[in-house]
Coordinates of C-alpha atoms in Angstrom, one line a residue:
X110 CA -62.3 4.8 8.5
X111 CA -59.5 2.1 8.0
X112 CA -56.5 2.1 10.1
X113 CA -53.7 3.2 8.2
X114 CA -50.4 1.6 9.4
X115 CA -46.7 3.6 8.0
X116 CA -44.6 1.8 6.4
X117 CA -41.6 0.7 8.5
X118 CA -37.9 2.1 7.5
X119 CA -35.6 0.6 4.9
X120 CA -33.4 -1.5 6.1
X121 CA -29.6 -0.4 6.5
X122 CA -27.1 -0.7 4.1
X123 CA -25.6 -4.1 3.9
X124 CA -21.8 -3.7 5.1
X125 CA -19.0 -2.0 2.6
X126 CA -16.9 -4.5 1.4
X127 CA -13.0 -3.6 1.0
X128 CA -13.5 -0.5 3.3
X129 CA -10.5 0.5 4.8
X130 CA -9.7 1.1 8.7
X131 CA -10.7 4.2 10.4
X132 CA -8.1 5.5 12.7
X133 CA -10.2 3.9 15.7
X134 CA -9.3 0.5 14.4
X135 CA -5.7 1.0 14.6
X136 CA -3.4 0.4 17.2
X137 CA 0.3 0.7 18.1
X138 CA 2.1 -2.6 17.0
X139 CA -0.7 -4.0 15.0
X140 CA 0.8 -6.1 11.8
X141 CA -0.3 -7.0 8.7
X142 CA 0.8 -8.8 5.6
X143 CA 0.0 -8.4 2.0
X144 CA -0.8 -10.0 -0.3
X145 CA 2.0 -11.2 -2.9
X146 CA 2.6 -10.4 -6.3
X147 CA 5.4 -11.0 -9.3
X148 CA 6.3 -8.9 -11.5
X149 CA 6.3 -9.1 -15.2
X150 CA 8.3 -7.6 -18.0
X151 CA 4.8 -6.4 -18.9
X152 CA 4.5 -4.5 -15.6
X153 CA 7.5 -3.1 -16.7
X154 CA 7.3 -1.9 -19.6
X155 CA 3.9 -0.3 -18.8
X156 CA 5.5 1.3 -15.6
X157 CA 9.1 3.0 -17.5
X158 CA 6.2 4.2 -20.4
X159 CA 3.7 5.6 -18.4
X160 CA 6.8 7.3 -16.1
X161 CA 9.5 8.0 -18.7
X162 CA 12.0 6.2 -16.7
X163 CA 13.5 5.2 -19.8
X164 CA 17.1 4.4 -18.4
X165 CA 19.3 1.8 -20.7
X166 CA 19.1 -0.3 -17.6
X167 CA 14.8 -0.6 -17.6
X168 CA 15.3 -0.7 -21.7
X169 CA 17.6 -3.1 -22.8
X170 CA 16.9 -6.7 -22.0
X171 CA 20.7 -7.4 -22.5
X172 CA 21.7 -4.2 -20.9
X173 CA 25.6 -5.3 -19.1
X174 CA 25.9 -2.5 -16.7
X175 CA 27.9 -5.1 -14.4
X176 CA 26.3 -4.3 -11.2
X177 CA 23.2 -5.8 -11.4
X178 CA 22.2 -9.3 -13.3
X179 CA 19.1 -10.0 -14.4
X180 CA 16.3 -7.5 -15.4
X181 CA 16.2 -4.7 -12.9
X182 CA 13.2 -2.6 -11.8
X183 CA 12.8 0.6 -10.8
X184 CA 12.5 1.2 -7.1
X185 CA 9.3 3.5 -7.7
X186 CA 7.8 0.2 -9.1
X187 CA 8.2 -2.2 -5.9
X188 CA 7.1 0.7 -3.9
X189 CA 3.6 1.9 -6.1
X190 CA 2.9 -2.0 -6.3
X191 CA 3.2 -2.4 -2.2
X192 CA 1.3 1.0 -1.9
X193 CA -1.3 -0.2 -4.3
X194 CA -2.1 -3.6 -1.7
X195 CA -2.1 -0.9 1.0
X196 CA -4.5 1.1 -0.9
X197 CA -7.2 -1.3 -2.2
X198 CA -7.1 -3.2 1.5
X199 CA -6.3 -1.2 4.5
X200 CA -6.9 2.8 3.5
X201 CA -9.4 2.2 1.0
X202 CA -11.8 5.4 1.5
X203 CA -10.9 6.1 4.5
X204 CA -7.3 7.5 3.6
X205 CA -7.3 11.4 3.0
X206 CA -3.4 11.9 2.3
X207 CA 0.3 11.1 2.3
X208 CA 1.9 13.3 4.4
X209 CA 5.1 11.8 4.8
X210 CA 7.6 9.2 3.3
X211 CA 11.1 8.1 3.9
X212 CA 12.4 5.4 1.7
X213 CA 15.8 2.6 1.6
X214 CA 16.3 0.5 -1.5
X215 CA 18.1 -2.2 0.2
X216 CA 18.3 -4.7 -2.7
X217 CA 17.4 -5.3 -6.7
X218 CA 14.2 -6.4 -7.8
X219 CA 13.7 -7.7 -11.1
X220 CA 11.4 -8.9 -13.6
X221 CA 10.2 -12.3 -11.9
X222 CA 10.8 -11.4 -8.7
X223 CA 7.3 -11.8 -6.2
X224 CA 7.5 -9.2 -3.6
X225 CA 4.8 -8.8 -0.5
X226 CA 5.1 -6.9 2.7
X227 CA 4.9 -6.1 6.3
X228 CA 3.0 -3.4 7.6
X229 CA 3.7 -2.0 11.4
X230 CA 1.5 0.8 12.6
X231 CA 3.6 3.1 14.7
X232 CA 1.7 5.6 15.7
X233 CA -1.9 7.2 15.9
X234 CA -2.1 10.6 17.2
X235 CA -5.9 12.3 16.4
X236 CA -5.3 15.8 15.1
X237 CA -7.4 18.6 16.6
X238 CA -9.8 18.5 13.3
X239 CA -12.5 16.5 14.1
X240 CA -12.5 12.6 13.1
X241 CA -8.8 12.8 11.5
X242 CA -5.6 10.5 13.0
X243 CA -2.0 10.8 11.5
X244 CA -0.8 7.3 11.1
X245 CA 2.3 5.8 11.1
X246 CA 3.6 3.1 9.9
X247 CA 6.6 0.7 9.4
X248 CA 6.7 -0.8 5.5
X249 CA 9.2 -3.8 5.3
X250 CA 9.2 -5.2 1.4
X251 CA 10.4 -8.7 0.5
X252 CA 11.1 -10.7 -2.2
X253 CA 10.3 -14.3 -2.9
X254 CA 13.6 -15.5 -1.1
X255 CA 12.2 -13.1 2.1
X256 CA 15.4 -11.4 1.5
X257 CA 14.1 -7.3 3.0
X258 CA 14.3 -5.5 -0.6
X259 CA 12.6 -2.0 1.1
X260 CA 12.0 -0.7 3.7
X261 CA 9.4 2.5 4.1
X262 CA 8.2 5.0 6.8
X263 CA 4.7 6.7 5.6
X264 CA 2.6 8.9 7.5
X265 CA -0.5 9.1 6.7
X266 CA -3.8 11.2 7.7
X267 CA -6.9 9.1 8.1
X268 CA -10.7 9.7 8.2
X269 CA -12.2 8.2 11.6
X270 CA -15.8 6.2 11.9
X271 CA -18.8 8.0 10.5
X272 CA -20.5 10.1 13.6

């Protein structure tokens, strides 16, 4: 009778790429950049649509409120774009919520204006369900001039590594 030899495993799973940190990864102090990004009227005009944030101010290109030169955008804009980076880089699947958020507009942005961002992790504290952190972290939003435009506090509840 021949001698029957079973076939070996599959190999694993070639690495994720864009995965997110688990809570493990993260320390208190750890920084990071993102990436940066201008905005256009387009972005705009998509954002105030899809939102309704149809103020005179978003609307009207020659809109002379006095305060602010320039085409304005709203705040909710800068901040969605920075959370988007934050999304797609450093929570992707392994974020499970947005717990918390306290938010400064310190300055304008407008249409032409590239903004990035700092990211500070603040805290990690696992919670007693199993495999879960709350994060926190420090958001710090610039424009192209590295003038601070935002500034952000998020907490956040993260998955931890796969057991």
């Amino acid at each position: 009778m021949p001698h029957h030899t079973p076939p070996s495993p599959p190999p694993p799973p070639p690495p994720l790429l864009g995965q997110g940190f688990h809570w493990q990864d993260l320390s208190v102090g750890q920084t990071f950049r993102t990436f940066r990004r201008t905005i256009t009227e387009t972005d705009l005009v998509n954002f105030i649509s899809c939102t309704g944030m149809l103020e005179a101010i978003f609307i009207d290109a020659e809109f002379d409120g006095g305060a602010i030169a320039g085409r304005p955008v709203p705040g909710a804009l800068t901040y969605t774009l920075i959370e988007g980076f934050i999304l797609q880089t450093m929570i992707q699947g392994t974020g499970l919520a947005m717990l918390e958020l306290h938010q400064k507009i310190l300055h304008p942005v407008r249409v032409g204006d590239t903004i990035h961002a700092r990211i500070t992790v603040t805290e990690v504290r696992p919670t007693s369900a199993k495999g879960r952190a709350v994060v926190s972290s420090d958001i710090t939003v610039f424009n192209q001039h590295e003038i601070e435009v935002m500034h952000y506090s998020a907490k956040r509840l993260l998955a931890g590594r796969p057991e």
